[in-house]
PDB file of C-alpha atoms in Angstrom:
ATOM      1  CA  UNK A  20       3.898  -1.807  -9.682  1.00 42.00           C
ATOM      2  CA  UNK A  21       6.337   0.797  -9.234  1.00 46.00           C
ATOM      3  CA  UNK A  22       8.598  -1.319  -7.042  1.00 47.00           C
ATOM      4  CA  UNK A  23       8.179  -3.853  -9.526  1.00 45.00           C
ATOM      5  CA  UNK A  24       9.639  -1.779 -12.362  1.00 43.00           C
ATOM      6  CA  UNK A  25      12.378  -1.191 -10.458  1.00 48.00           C
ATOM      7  CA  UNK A  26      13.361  -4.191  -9.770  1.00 48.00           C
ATOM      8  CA  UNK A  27      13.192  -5.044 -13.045  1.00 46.00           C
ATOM      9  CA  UNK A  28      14.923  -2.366 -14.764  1.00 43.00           C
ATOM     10  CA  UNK A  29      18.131  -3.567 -12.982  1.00 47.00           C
ATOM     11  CA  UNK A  30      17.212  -7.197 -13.494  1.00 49.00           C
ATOM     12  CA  UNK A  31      16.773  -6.759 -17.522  1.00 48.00           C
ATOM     13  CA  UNK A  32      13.163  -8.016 -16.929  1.00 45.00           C
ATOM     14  CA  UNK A  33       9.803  -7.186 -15.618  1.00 48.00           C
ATOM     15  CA  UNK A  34       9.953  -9.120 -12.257  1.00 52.00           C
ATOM     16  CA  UNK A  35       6.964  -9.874 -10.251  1.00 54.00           C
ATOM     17  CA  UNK A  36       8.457 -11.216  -6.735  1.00 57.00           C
ATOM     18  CA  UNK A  37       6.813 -13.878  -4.640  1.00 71.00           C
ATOM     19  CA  UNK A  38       4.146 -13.638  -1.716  1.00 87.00           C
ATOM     20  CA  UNK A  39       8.101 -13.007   0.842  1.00 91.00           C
ATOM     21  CA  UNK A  40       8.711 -10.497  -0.884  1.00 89.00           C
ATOM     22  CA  UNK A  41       5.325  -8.852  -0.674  1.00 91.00           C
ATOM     23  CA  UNK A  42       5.629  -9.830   3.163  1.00 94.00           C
ATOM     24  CA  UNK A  43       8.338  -7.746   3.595  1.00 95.00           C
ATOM     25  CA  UNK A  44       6.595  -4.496   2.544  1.00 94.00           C
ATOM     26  CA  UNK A  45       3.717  -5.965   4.999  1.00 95.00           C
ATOM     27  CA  UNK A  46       5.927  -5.916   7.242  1.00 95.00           C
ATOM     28  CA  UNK A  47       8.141  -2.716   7.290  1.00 96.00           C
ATOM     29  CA  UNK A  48       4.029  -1.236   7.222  1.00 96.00           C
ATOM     30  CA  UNK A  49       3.099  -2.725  10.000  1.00 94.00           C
ATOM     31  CA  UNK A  50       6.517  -1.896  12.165  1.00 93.00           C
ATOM     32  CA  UNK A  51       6.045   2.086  10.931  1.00 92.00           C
ATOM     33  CA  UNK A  52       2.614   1.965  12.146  1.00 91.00           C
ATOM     34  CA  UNK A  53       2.617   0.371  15.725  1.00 89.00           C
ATOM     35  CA  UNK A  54       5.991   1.022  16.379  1.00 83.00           C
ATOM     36  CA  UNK A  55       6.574   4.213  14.902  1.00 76.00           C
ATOM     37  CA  UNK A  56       3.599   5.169  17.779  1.00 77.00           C
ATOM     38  CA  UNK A  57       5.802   4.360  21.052  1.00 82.00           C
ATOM     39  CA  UNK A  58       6.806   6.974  22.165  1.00 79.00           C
ATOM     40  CA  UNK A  59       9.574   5.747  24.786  1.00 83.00           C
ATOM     41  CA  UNK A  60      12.935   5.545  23.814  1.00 83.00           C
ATOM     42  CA  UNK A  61      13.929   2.415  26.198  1.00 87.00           C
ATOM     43  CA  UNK A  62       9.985   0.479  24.994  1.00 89.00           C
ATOM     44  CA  UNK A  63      10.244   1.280  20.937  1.00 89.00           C
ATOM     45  CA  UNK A  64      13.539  -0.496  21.175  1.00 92.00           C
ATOM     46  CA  UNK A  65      11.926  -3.255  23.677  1.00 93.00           C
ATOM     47  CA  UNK A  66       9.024  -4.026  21.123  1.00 92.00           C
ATOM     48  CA  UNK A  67      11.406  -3.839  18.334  1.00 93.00           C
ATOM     49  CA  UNK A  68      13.573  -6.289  20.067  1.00 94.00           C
ATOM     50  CA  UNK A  69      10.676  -8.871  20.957  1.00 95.00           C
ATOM     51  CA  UNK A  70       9.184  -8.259  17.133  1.00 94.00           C
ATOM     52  CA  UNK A  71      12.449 -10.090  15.876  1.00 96.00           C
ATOM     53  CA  UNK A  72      12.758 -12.401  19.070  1.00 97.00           C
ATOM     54  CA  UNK A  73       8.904 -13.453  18.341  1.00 96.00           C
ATOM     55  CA  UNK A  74      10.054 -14.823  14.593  1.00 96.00           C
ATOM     56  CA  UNK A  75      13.956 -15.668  15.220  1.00 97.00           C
ATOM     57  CA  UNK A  76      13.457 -18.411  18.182  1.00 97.00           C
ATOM     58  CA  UNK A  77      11.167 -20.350  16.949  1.00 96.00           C
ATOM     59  CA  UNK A  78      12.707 -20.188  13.482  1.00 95.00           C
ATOM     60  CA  UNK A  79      16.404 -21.277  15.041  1.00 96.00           C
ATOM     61  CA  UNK A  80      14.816 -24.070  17.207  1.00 96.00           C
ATOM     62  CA  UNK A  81      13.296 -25.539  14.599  1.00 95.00           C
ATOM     63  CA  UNK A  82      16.298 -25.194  12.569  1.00 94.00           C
ATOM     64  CA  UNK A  83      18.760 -27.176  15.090  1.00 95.00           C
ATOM     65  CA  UNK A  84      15.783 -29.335  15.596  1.00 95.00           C
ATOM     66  CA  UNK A  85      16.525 -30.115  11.921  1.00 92.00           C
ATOM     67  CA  UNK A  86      20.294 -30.118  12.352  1.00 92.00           C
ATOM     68  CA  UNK A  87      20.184 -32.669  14.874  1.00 94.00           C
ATOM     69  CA  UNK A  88      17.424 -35.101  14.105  1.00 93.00           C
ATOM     70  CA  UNK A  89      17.802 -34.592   9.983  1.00 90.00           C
ATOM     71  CA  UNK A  90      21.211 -33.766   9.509  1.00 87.00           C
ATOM     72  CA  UNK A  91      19.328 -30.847   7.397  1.00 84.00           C
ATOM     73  CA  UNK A  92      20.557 -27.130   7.197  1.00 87.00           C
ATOM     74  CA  UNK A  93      23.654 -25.554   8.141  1.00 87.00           C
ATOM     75  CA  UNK A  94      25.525 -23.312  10.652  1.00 90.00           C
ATOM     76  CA  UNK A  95      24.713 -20.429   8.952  1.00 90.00           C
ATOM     77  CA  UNK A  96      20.933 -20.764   9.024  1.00 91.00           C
ATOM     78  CA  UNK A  97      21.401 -21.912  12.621  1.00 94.00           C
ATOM     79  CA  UNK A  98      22.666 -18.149  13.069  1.00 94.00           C
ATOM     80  CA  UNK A  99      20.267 -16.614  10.573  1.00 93.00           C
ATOM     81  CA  UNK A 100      23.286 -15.390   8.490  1.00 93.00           C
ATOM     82  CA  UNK A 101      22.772 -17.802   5.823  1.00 90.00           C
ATOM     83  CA  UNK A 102      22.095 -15.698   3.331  1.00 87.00           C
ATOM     84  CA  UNK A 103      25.621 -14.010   3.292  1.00 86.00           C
ATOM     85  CA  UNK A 104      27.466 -17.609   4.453  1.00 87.00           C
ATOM     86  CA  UNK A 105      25.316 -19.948   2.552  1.00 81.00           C
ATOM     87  CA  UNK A 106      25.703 -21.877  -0.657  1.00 79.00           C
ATOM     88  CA  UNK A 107      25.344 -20.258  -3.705  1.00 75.00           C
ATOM     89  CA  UNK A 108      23.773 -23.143  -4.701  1.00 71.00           C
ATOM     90  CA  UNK A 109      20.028 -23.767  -3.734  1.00 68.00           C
ATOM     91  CA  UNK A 110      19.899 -27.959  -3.465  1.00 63.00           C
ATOM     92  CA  UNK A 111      18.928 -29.370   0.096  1.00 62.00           C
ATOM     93  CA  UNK A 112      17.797 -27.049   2.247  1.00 60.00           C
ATOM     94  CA  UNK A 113      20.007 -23.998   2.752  1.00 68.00           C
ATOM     95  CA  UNK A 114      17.807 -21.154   1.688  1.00 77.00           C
ATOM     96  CA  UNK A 115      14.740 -22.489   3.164  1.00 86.00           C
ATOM     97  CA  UNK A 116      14.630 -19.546   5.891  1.00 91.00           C
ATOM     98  CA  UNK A 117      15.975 -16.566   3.911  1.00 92.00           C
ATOM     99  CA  UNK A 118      12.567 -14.400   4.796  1.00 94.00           C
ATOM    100  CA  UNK A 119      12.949 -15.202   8.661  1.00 96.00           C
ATOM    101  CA  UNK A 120      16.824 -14.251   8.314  1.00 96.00           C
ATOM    102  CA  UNK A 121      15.572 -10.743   6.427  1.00 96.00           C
ATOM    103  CA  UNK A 122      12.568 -10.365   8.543  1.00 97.00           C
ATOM    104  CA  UNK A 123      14.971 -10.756  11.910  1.00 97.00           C
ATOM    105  CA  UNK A 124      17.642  -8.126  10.007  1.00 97.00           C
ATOM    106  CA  UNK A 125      15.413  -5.541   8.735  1.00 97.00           C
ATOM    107  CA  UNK A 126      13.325  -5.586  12.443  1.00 96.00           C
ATOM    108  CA  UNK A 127      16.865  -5.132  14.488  1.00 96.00           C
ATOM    109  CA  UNK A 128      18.084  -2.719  12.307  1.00 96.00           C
ATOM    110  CA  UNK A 129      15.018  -0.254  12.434  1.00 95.00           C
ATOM    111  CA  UNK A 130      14.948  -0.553  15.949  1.00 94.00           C
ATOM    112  CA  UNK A 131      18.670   0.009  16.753  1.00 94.00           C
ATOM    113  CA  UNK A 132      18.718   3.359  14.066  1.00 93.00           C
ATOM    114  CA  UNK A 133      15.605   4.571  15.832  1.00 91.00           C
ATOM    115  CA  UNK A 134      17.111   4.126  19.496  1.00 92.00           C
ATOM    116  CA  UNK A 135      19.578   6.645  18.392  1.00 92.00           C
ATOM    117  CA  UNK A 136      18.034  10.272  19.123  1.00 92.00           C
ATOM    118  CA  UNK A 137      19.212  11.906  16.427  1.00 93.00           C
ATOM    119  CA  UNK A 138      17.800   9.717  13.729  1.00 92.00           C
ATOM    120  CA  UNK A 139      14.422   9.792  16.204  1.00 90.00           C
ATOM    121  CA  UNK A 140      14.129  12.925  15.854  1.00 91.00           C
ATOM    122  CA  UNK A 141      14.795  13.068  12.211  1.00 93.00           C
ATOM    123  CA  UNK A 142      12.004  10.580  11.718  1.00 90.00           C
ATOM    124  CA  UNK A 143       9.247  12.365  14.112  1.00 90.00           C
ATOM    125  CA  UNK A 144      10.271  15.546  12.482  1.00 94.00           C
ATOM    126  CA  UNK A 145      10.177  14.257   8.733  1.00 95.00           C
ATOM    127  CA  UNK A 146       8.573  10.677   8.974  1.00 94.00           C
ATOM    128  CA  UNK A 147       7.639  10.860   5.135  1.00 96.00           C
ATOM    129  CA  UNK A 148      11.500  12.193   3.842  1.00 96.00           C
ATOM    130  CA  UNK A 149      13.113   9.901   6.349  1.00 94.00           C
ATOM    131  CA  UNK A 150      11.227   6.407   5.005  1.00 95.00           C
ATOM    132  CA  UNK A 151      11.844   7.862   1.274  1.00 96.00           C
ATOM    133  CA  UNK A 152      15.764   8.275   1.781  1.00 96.00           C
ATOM    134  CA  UNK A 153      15.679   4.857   3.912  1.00 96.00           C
ATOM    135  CA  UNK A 154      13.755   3.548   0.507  1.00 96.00           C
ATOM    136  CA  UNK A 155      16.365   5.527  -2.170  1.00 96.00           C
ATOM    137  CA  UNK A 156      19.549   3.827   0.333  1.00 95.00           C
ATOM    138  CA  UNK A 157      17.736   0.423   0.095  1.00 95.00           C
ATOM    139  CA  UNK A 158      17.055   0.759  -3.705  1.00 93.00           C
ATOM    140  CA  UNK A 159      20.510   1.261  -4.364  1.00 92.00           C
ATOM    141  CA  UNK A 160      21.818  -1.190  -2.401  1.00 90.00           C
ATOM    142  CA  UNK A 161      19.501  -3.597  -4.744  1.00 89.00           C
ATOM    143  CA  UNK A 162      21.621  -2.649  -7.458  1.00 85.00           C
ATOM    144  CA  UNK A 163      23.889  -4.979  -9.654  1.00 78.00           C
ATOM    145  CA  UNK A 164      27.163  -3.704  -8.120  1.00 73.00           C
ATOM    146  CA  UNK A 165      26.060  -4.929  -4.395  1.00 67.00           C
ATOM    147  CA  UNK A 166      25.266  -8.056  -6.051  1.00 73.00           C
ATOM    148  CA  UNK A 167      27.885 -10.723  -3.609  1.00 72.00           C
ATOM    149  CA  UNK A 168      28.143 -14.471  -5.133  1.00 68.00           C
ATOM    150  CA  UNK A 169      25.404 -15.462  -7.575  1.00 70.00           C
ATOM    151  CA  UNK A 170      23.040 -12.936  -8.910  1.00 72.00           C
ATOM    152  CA  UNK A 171      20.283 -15.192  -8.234  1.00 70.00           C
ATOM    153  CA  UNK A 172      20.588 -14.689  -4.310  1.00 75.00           C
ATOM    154  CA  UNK A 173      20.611 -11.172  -4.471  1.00 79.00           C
ATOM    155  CA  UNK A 174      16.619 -11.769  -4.300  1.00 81.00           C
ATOM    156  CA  UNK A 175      17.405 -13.817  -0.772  1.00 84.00           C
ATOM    157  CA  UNK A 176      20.289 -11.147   0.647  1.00 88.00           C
ATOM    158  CA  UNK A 177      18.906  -8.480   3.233  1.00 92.00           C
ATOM    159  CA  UNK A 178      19.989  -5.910   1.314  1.00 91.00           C
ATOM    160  CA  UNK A 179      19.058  -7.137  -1.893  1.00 90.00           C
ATOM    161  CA  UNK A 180      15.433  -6.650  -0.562  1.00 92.00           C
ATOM    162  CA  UNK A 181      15.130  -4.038   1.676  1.00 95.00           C
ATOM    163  CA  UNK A 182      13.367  -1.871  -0.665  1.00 95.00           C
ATOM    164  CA  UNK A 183      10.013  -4.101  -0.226  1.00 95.00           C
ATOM    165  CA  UNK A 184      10.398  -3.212   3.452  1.00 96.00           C
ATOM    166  CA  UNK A 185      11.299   0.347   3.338  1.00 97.00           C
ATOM    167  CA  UNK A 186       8.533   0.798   0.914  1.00 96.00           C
ATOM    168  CA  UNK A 187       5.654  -0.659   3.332  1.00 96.00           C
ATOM    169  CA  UNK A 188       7.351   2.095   5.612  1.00 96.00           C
ATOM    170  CA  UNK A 189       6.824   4.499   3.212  1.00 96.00           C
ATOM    171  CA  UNK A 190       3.317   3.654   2.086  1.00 95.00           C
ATOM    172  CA  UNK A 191       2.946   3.686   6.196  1.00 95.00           C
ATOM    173  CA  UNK A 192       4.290   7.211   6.134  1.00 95.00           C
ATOM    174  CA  UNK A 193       2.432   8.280   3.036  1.00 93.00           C
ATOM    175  CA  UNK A 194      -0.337  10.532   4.768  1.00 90.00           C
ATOM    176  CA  UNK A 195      -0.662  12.689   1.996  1.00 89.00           C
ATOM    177  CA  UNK A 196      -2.950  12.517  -1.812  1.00 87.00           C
ATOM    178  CA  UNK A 197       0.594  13.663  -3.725  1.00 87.00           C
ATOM    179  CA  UNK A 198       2.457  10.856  -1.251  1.00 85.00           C
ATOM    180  CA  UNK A 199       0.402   7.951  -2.060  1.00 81.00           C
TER     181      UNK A 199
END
């Protein structure tokens, strides 16, 4: 509910977002709970790495599957960047894949920040603080002025919604009664 009402205090409207976008939160849970646990550098980043390989490749085959036999999609979703590079328009096909573009994004991203040491360390030390400021970042970058093209994507856009993610992180991370 809460993410809800955020959402839709900067949309104007109380917004209740698809079964994606409840996903996503799934999601950023699930990475914060079995990845969070690897201990190894070099393997965290490994597992993070086949995470996003296990939903991009068979997303892009099927994709140039559909370029070339269907004349369906574009470029963009070829290189799950689509939802920067696509239409703003949402006739045909082009925004089809948006959750395995985010789902890819969000994945990489985690696992590249938590490769770094420093921000390792940061999150062993403080795993609660760390997914609430990577929550307050992503709930600002939701916000009307990071909106690029037509509002209506911003609900597509990886950094539109992030927040769902970060907040299954910090439900994940949410270990005590005043967290939850």
């Amino acid at each position: 509910v809460a993410i809800c009402l955020v959402v839709g205090t900067h949309m104007g409207v109380f917004h209740l977002p698809g079964g994606a976008h409840t996903l996503l939160a799934v999601v950023g849970y699930n990475l914060a709970r079995f990845m969070g646990s690897i201990g190894d550098r070099g393997e965290r980043l490994r597992a993070g790495l086949r995470t996003a390989a296990r939903v991009a490749v068979p997303a892009v085959m099927w994709v140039a599957f559909g370029i070339v036999i269907f004349r369906a999609y574009s470029g963009g979703t070829l290189l799950m960047i689509n939802n920067y590079v696509g239409p703003e328009s949402h006739r045909g096909a082009h925004w089809h894949f948006w959750f395995f573009e985010v789902f890819t994004h969000l994945v990489l991203l985690v696992s590249l920040l938590l490769a770094v040491p420093a921000v390792r360390r940061i999150e062993r030390r403080q795993p609660y603080w760390c997914a609430l400021g990577a929550f307050a970042v992503a709930v600002v970058l939701a916000m009307d002025w990071s909106i690029i093209g037509d509002a209506y994507n911003q609900r597509f856009r990886t950094h539109g919604v992030a927040f769902y993610f970060f907040a299954g992180w910090l439900v994940a991370q949410s270990t005590r009664l005043w967290q939850r």
